[in-house]
Coordinates of C-alpha atoms and ligand atoms in Angstrom, one line a residue:
X1 CA 22.4 27.9 96.3
X2 CA 25.2 25.2 97.1
X3 CA 22.5 22.4 96.5
X4 CA 22.6 24.1 92.7
X5 CA 25.7 23.8 92.4
X6 CA 27.6 21.1 94.8
X7 CA 29.5 20.1 91.4
X8 CA 30.1 22.2 88.5
X9 CA 30.8 19.7 85.9
X10 CA 29.2 20.9 82.9
X11 CA 27.1 24.2 81.7
X12 CA 24.2 21.9 81.3
X13 CA 23.8 22.5 85.4
X14 CA 23.4 26.2 85.0
X15 CA 20.4 27.3 83.9
X16 CA 19.4 31.5 82.7
X17 CA 18.5 32.2 86.6
X18 CA 21.5 30.9 88.0
X19 CA 23.7 32.6 85.6
X20 CA 22.3 35.9 86.6
X21 CA 22.9 35.0 89.9
X22 CA 26.6 34.6 89.3
X23 CA 27.0 37.3 87.2
X24 CA 25.2 39.3 89.7
X25 CA 27.7 38.0 92.3
X26 CA 30.8 38.7 90.3
X27 CA 29.7 42.5 89.8
X28 CA 29.3 42.8 93.7
X29 CA 32.3 40.9 94.5
X30 CA 34.4 43.1 91.8
X31 CA 32.8 46.3 94.3
X32 CA 33.8 45.0 97.5
X33 CA 37.1 46.1 99.1
X34 CA 40.5 43.6 99.2
X35 CA 39.8 43.5 102.9
X36 CA 35.7 42.5 102.8
X37 CA 36.4 40.0 100.2
X38 CA 38.9 38.4 102.4
X39 CA 36.2 37.6 104.7
X40 CA 33.9 35.3 102.1
X41 CA 36.1 32.2 102.6
X42 CA 38.2 32.6 105.3
X43 CA 39.0 29.2 106.9
X44 CA 38.2 27.2 103.8
X45 CA 40.7 25.5 101.8
X46 CA 40.4 24.8 97.7
X47 CA 42.5 22.1 96.1
X48 CA 43.4 22.6 92.7
X49 CA 44.6 19.5 90.4
X50 CA 45.8 20.0 86.9
X51 CA 46.0 16.8 84.9
X52 CA 47.0 19.6 82.0
X53 CA 48.5 22.5 81.8
X54 CA 47.0 26.0 81.9
X55 CA 47.6 29.1 83.0
X56 CA 44.6 31.2 83.1
X57 CA 42.1 28.7 84.6
X58 CA 44.9 27.3 87.3
X59 CA 46.0 31.1 88.3
X60 CA 42.8 32.5 88.1
X61 CA 41.1 30.1 90.3
X62 CA 44.1 30.0 93.0
X63 CA 43.8 33.9 93.0
X64 CA 40.1 33.9 93.2
X65 CA 40.5 32.0 96.7
X66 CA 43.1 34.2 98.0
X67 CA 41.2 37.1 97.2
X68 CA 38.4 35.9 99.1
X69 CA 40.6 35.0 101.7
X70 CA 40.9 31.3 101.4
X71 CA 43.9 28.8 100.9
X72 CA 45.0 26.8 98.1
X73 CA 46.3 23.3 98.5
X74 CA 47.2 21.9 94.9
X75 CA 48.9 19.5 92.2
X76 CA 50.3 21.1 88.8
X77 CA 51.1 18.5 86.4
X78 CA 49.4 16.2 88.4
X79 CA 49.6 13.2 86.1
X80 CA 53.1 12.9 86.8
X81 CA 53.5 14.3 90.2
X82 CA 50.8 13.1 92.3
X83 CA 50.0 9.4 93.1
X84 CA 47.9 9.2 90.1
X85 CA 50.8 8.6 88.5
X86 CA 51.3 5.1 90.6
X87 CA 47.7 4.0 89.5
X88 CA 45.4 5.7 91.8
X89 CA 42.0 6.4 90.3
X90 CA 40.2 9.6 90.3
X91 CA 37.5 8.6 92.4
X92 CA 40.0 7.7 95.1
X93 CA 42.0 10.6 94.6
X94 CA 38.5 13.0 95.1
X95 CA 37.8 10.6 98.4
X96 CA 41.5 11.7 99.7
X97 CA 41.6 15.0 98.6
X98 CA 38.1 15.7 99.9
X99 CA 39.4 15.2 103.6
X100 CA 41.8 18.1 103.4
X101 CA 39.7 20.8 101.2
X102 CA 36.7 22.3 101.2
X103 CA 36.5 21.8 97.3
X104 CA 38.3 20.6 94.4
X105 CA 39.0 22.5 91.5
X106 CA 40.2 20.2 88.3
X107 CA 41.6 19.9 85.1
X108 CA 41.5 16.5 83.5
X109 CA 41.8 15.0 80.6
X110 CA 38.7 12.6 80.5
X111 CA 35.6 13.9 81.1
X112 CA 33.5 11.0 81.2
X113 CA 36.1 9.7 84.2
X114 CA 35.5 13.2 85.9
X115 CA 31.9 12.7 85.7
X116 CA 31.7 9.0 87.1
X117 CA 34.6 9.7 89.8
X118 CA 32.8 13.2 90.7
X119 CA 30.1 10.7 92.2
X120 CA 32.8 9.7 94.8
X121 CA 33.8 13.3 96.3
X122 CA 32.4 14.1 99.4
X123 CA 33.1 17.9 98.5
X124 CA 32.2 20.2 95.5
X125 CA 33.9 19.2 92.3
X126 CA 34.7 21.7 89.8
X127 CA 35.2 21.2 86.2
X128 CA 38.2 23.5 85.2
X129 CA 38.4 22.1 81.5
X130 CA 38.3 18.0 80.6
X131 CA 39.7 16.6 77.4
X132 CA 37.6 17.7 74.4
X133 CA 34.7 17.7 76.6
X134 CA 33.8 20.8 78.8
X135 CA 34.9 23.8 80.4
X136 CA 31.9 25.1 82.1
X137 CA 33.3 28.0 84.0
X138 CA 35.1 29.4 80.6
X139 CA 31.6 29.1 79.4
X140 CA 30.2 31.2 82.5
X141 CA 32.9 33.9 81.9
X142 CA 32.4 34.5 78.3
X143 CA 28.8 35.1 78.4
X144 CA 29.7 37.4 81.6
X145 CA 32.1 39.1 79.2
X146 CA 29.3 39.2 76.4
X147 CA 26.6 41.0 78.6
X148 CA 29.6 43.1 80.4
X149 CA 30.8 44.2 76.6
X150 CA 27.1 44.4 75.0
X151 CA 24.8 44.8 77.5
X152 CA 22.9 41.4 77.0
X153 CA 23.2 37.9 75.7
X154 CA 19.7 37.3 74.2
X155 CA 19.2 38.3 70.6
X156 CA 23.6 38.3 69.5
X157 CA 24.6 36.9 66.7
X158 CA 27.9 34.8 67.5
X159 CA 30.5 33.7 64.9
X160 CA 32.2 31.0 66.5
X161 CA 35.3 29.9 64.8
X162 CA 38.0 27.6 64.6
X163 CA 38.3 23.9 66.1
X164 CA 34.9 22.9 66.7
X165 CA 35.4 19.4 67.6
X166 CA 38.3 19.3 70.0
X167 CA 37.4 22.8 71.5
X168 CA 36.2 22.2 75.0
X169 CA 35.3 25.7 75.7
X170 CA 33.4 26.1 72.3
X171 CA 31.0 23.0 73.5
X172 CA 30.1 24.5 76.6
X173 CA 29.7 28.2 75.2
X174 CA 27.7 26.7 72.7
X175 CA 25.7 24.8 75.2
X176 CA 25.3 28.0 77.3
X177 CA 24.1 30.2 74.6
X178 CA 21.0 27.8 73.9
X179 CA 19.8 28.8 77.0
X180 CA 19.4 32.3 75.9
X181 CA 16.4 33.3 73.7
X182 CA 17.1 34.4 70.3
X183 CA 21.1 33.8 70.1
X184 CA 22.1 32.9 66.7
X185 CA 25.6 31.2 66.4
X186 CA 27.3 31.4 62.9
X187 CA 30.1 28.6 62.5
X188 CA 33.6 28.3 60.6
X189 CA 36.0 25.9 60.7
X190 CA 38.5 23.9 59.2
X191 CA 37.1 20.9 57.3
X192 CA 38.0 17.8 59.8
X193 CA 37.2 20.3 62.6
X194 CA 33.5 20.8 62.7
X195 CA 31.5 19.9 66.0
X196 CA 31.1 16.5 67.2
X197 CA 27.8 15.0 66.0
X198 CA 26.2 14.3 68.9
X199 CA 26.9 17.6 70.0
X200 CA 25.5 19.1 66.8
X201 CA 22.2 17.0 67.5
X202 CA 21.7 18.1 71.0
X203 CA 22.3 21.7 69.8
X204 CA 19.8 21.2 66.7
X205 CA 17.2 19.7 69.7
X206 CA 17.8 22.6 71.9
X207 CA 16.3 25.0 68.8
X208 CA 19.8 27.1 68.9
X209 CA 20.0 28.7 65.3
X210 CA 22.9 27.4 64.2
X211 CA 24.6 27.6 60.9
X212 CA 27.9 26.9 58.8
X213 CA 29.7 30.1 57.5
X214 CA 31.2 29.1 54.0
X215 CA 33.9 31.6 54.6
X216 CA 35.3 33.8 57.1
X217 CA 33.9 36.9 55.9
X218 CA 30.6 35.7 55.8
X219 CA 31.0 34.4 59.4
X220 CA 31.9 37.4 61.0
X221 CA 30.0 40.1 58.5
X222 CA 28.0 42.0 61.1
X223 CA 28.3 39.9 63.9
X224 CA 27.8 41.4 67.7
X225 CA 30.3 38.7 68.8
X226 CA 33.3 36.6 67.1
X227 CA 34.5 33.9 69.3
X228 CA 37.7 32.9 68.4
X229 CA 39.7 29.4 69.2
X230 CA 42.7 27.8 68.3
X231 CA 43.4 24.5 67.1
X232 CA 43.9 22.0 69.4
X233 CA 46.7 20.2 67.8
X234 CA 48.1 18.3 70.8
X235 CA 44.5 16.3 70.8
X236 CA 45.1 15.6 66.9
X237 CA 46.2 12.6 65.2
X238 CA 47.7 14.8 62.2
X239 CA 44.7 14.9 60.5
X240 CA 44.7 18.5 60.1
X241 CA 47.2 20.7 58.1
X242 CA 49.5 22.7 60.2
X243 CA 48.5 25.8 58.5
X244 CA 45.0 25.4 58.7
X245 CA 44.8 28.5 61.3
X246 CA 45.6 30.7 58.3
X247 CA 42.0 29.8 57.0
X248 CA 40.2 31.8 59.3
X249 CA 42.9 34.3 61.4
X250 CA 41.8 37.7 62.1
X251 CA 44.0 40.8 60.9
X252 CA 43.2 44.1 60.7
X253 CA 41.6 44.2 57.4
X254 CA 39.0 42.1 59.0
X255 CA 38.0 44.2 61.5
X256 CA 36.1 46.8 58.6
X257 CA 33.3 43.5 58.4
X258 CA 32.6 44.4 62.2
X259 CA 30.3 46.8 63.5
X260 CA 31.6 49.5 66.0
X261 CA 29.7 47.4 69.0
X262 CA 31.1 44.2 68.1
X263 CA 33.5 42.3 70.4
X264 CA 36.3 40.0 69.9
X265 CA 36.6 37.0 72.4
X266 CA 38.8 34.6 72.9
X267 CA 39.6 32.2 75.7
X268 CA 43.2 32.0 75.0
X269 CA 46.0 30.7 74.6
X270 CA 46.2 32.1 70.9
X271 CA 48.7 30.7 68.9
X272 CA 48.2 32.8 65.5
X273 CA 44.6 33.2 65.2
X274 CA 44.5 36.4 66.1
X275 CA 47.4 39.1 65.4
X276 CA 48.4 41.1 67.3
X277 CA 47.9 44.1 65.7
X278 CA 44.1 43.5 66.4
X279 CA 44.8 44.0 70.3
X280 CA 45.1 48.0 70.3
X281 CA 40.8 47.8 69.0
X282 CA 38.6 48.5 71.3
X283 CA 36.4 45.5 70.1
X284 CA 39.6 43.2 70.8
X285 CA 37.9 42.3 74.2
X286 CA 40.0 38.8 75.2
X287 CA 42.2 40.6 78.0
X288 CA 38.8 42.0 79.6
X289 CA 37.4 38.5 79.0
X290 CA 40.7 37.0 81.4
X291 CA 40.1 39.7 83.9
X292 CA 36.4 38.8 84.2
X293 CA 37.2 35.2 84.5
X294 CA 38.9 35.8 88.3
X295 CA 35.5 37.7 89.0
X296 CA 33.6 34.7 87.6
X297 CA 35.3 31.8 89.3
X298 CA 35.5 34.0 92.4
X299 CA 31.8 34.5 91.9
X300 CA 31.0 30.5 91.8
X301 CA 33.2 29.2 94.7
X302 CA 31.7 32.1 96.8
X303 CA 28.0 31.0 95.9
X304 CA 29.2 27.6 96.7
X305 CA 31.3 28.1 99.7
X306 CA 31.0 31.7 100.7
X307 CA 27.1 31.5 101.8
X308 CA 24.4 34.7 101.0
X309 CA 25.4 37.6 99.9
X310 CA 25.5 40.7 102.6
Ligands
CP401 N1 41.1 29.5 78.6 C1 42.0 28.5 79.5 O1 41.4 27.3 79.7 O2 43.2 28.9 79.1 P1 44.6 28.0 80.2 O3 44.6 26.4 79.5 O4 45.7 28.4 80.0 O5 44.0 27.6 81.7

């Protein structure tokens, strides 16, 4: 297992059996009592280096380590607060932090730099979100949530909306869904925020059934899953109308278009694309999705550092 996920940089490293192994491990860890869970990473140190802002990913990884009995060292706002500010290369950062920690969880602004530098790390690197590239652990927790909520991942119809150009969670999720048989995806996005051309080609070659919906209602009507995302204004150069999210924002009125079994997911943070009035509907699964993230990240770290399940 350790060999299979020595680094976790892209979802392309995860095949369906490995996703199942992680989901089963997440379920197993969820069922352990706190004392037993704390034996899994006893004596291990995990470093968290965050070069971009985060609430969920950093705190869930750090909580995962602590719940498994390990210790955390780290740098929040590492672009400013670490020696990267002095010009230290990422490959040197990995060589150095790898002398202290048993694994490194990193959020970085450049997927290519992360991929290149990871080759120099003596310890496993986990991509906790890289620029507008990938966010593989988010995709793992997203499919884990689909499975927990709907009982399957295969043959789901998934509406994916919002910023498909810069949204790294979408990039990883679509790559992961493409591995499961029979999944159909409907895309709906503001005009300038479609999938990057290279990703669209990659997904077409993978055989994923992908169609672009003409409007919000067509995207979500009858869908099993609505995967909503925010516009990544911090990565835009003013090419998108500040009110563009109103095109695809979900309100209570849209719920009538969804089957009773449907589920609404969002990687969060949301900034207006899902009205708070939707939260009380049982189909709104985004806060359960947050909790699943803790257990999926525990599972990944446990698989990398904790050894066999007992
Ligand atoms: N979903 C997600 O990556 O959230 P954060 O940016 O808060 O970590």
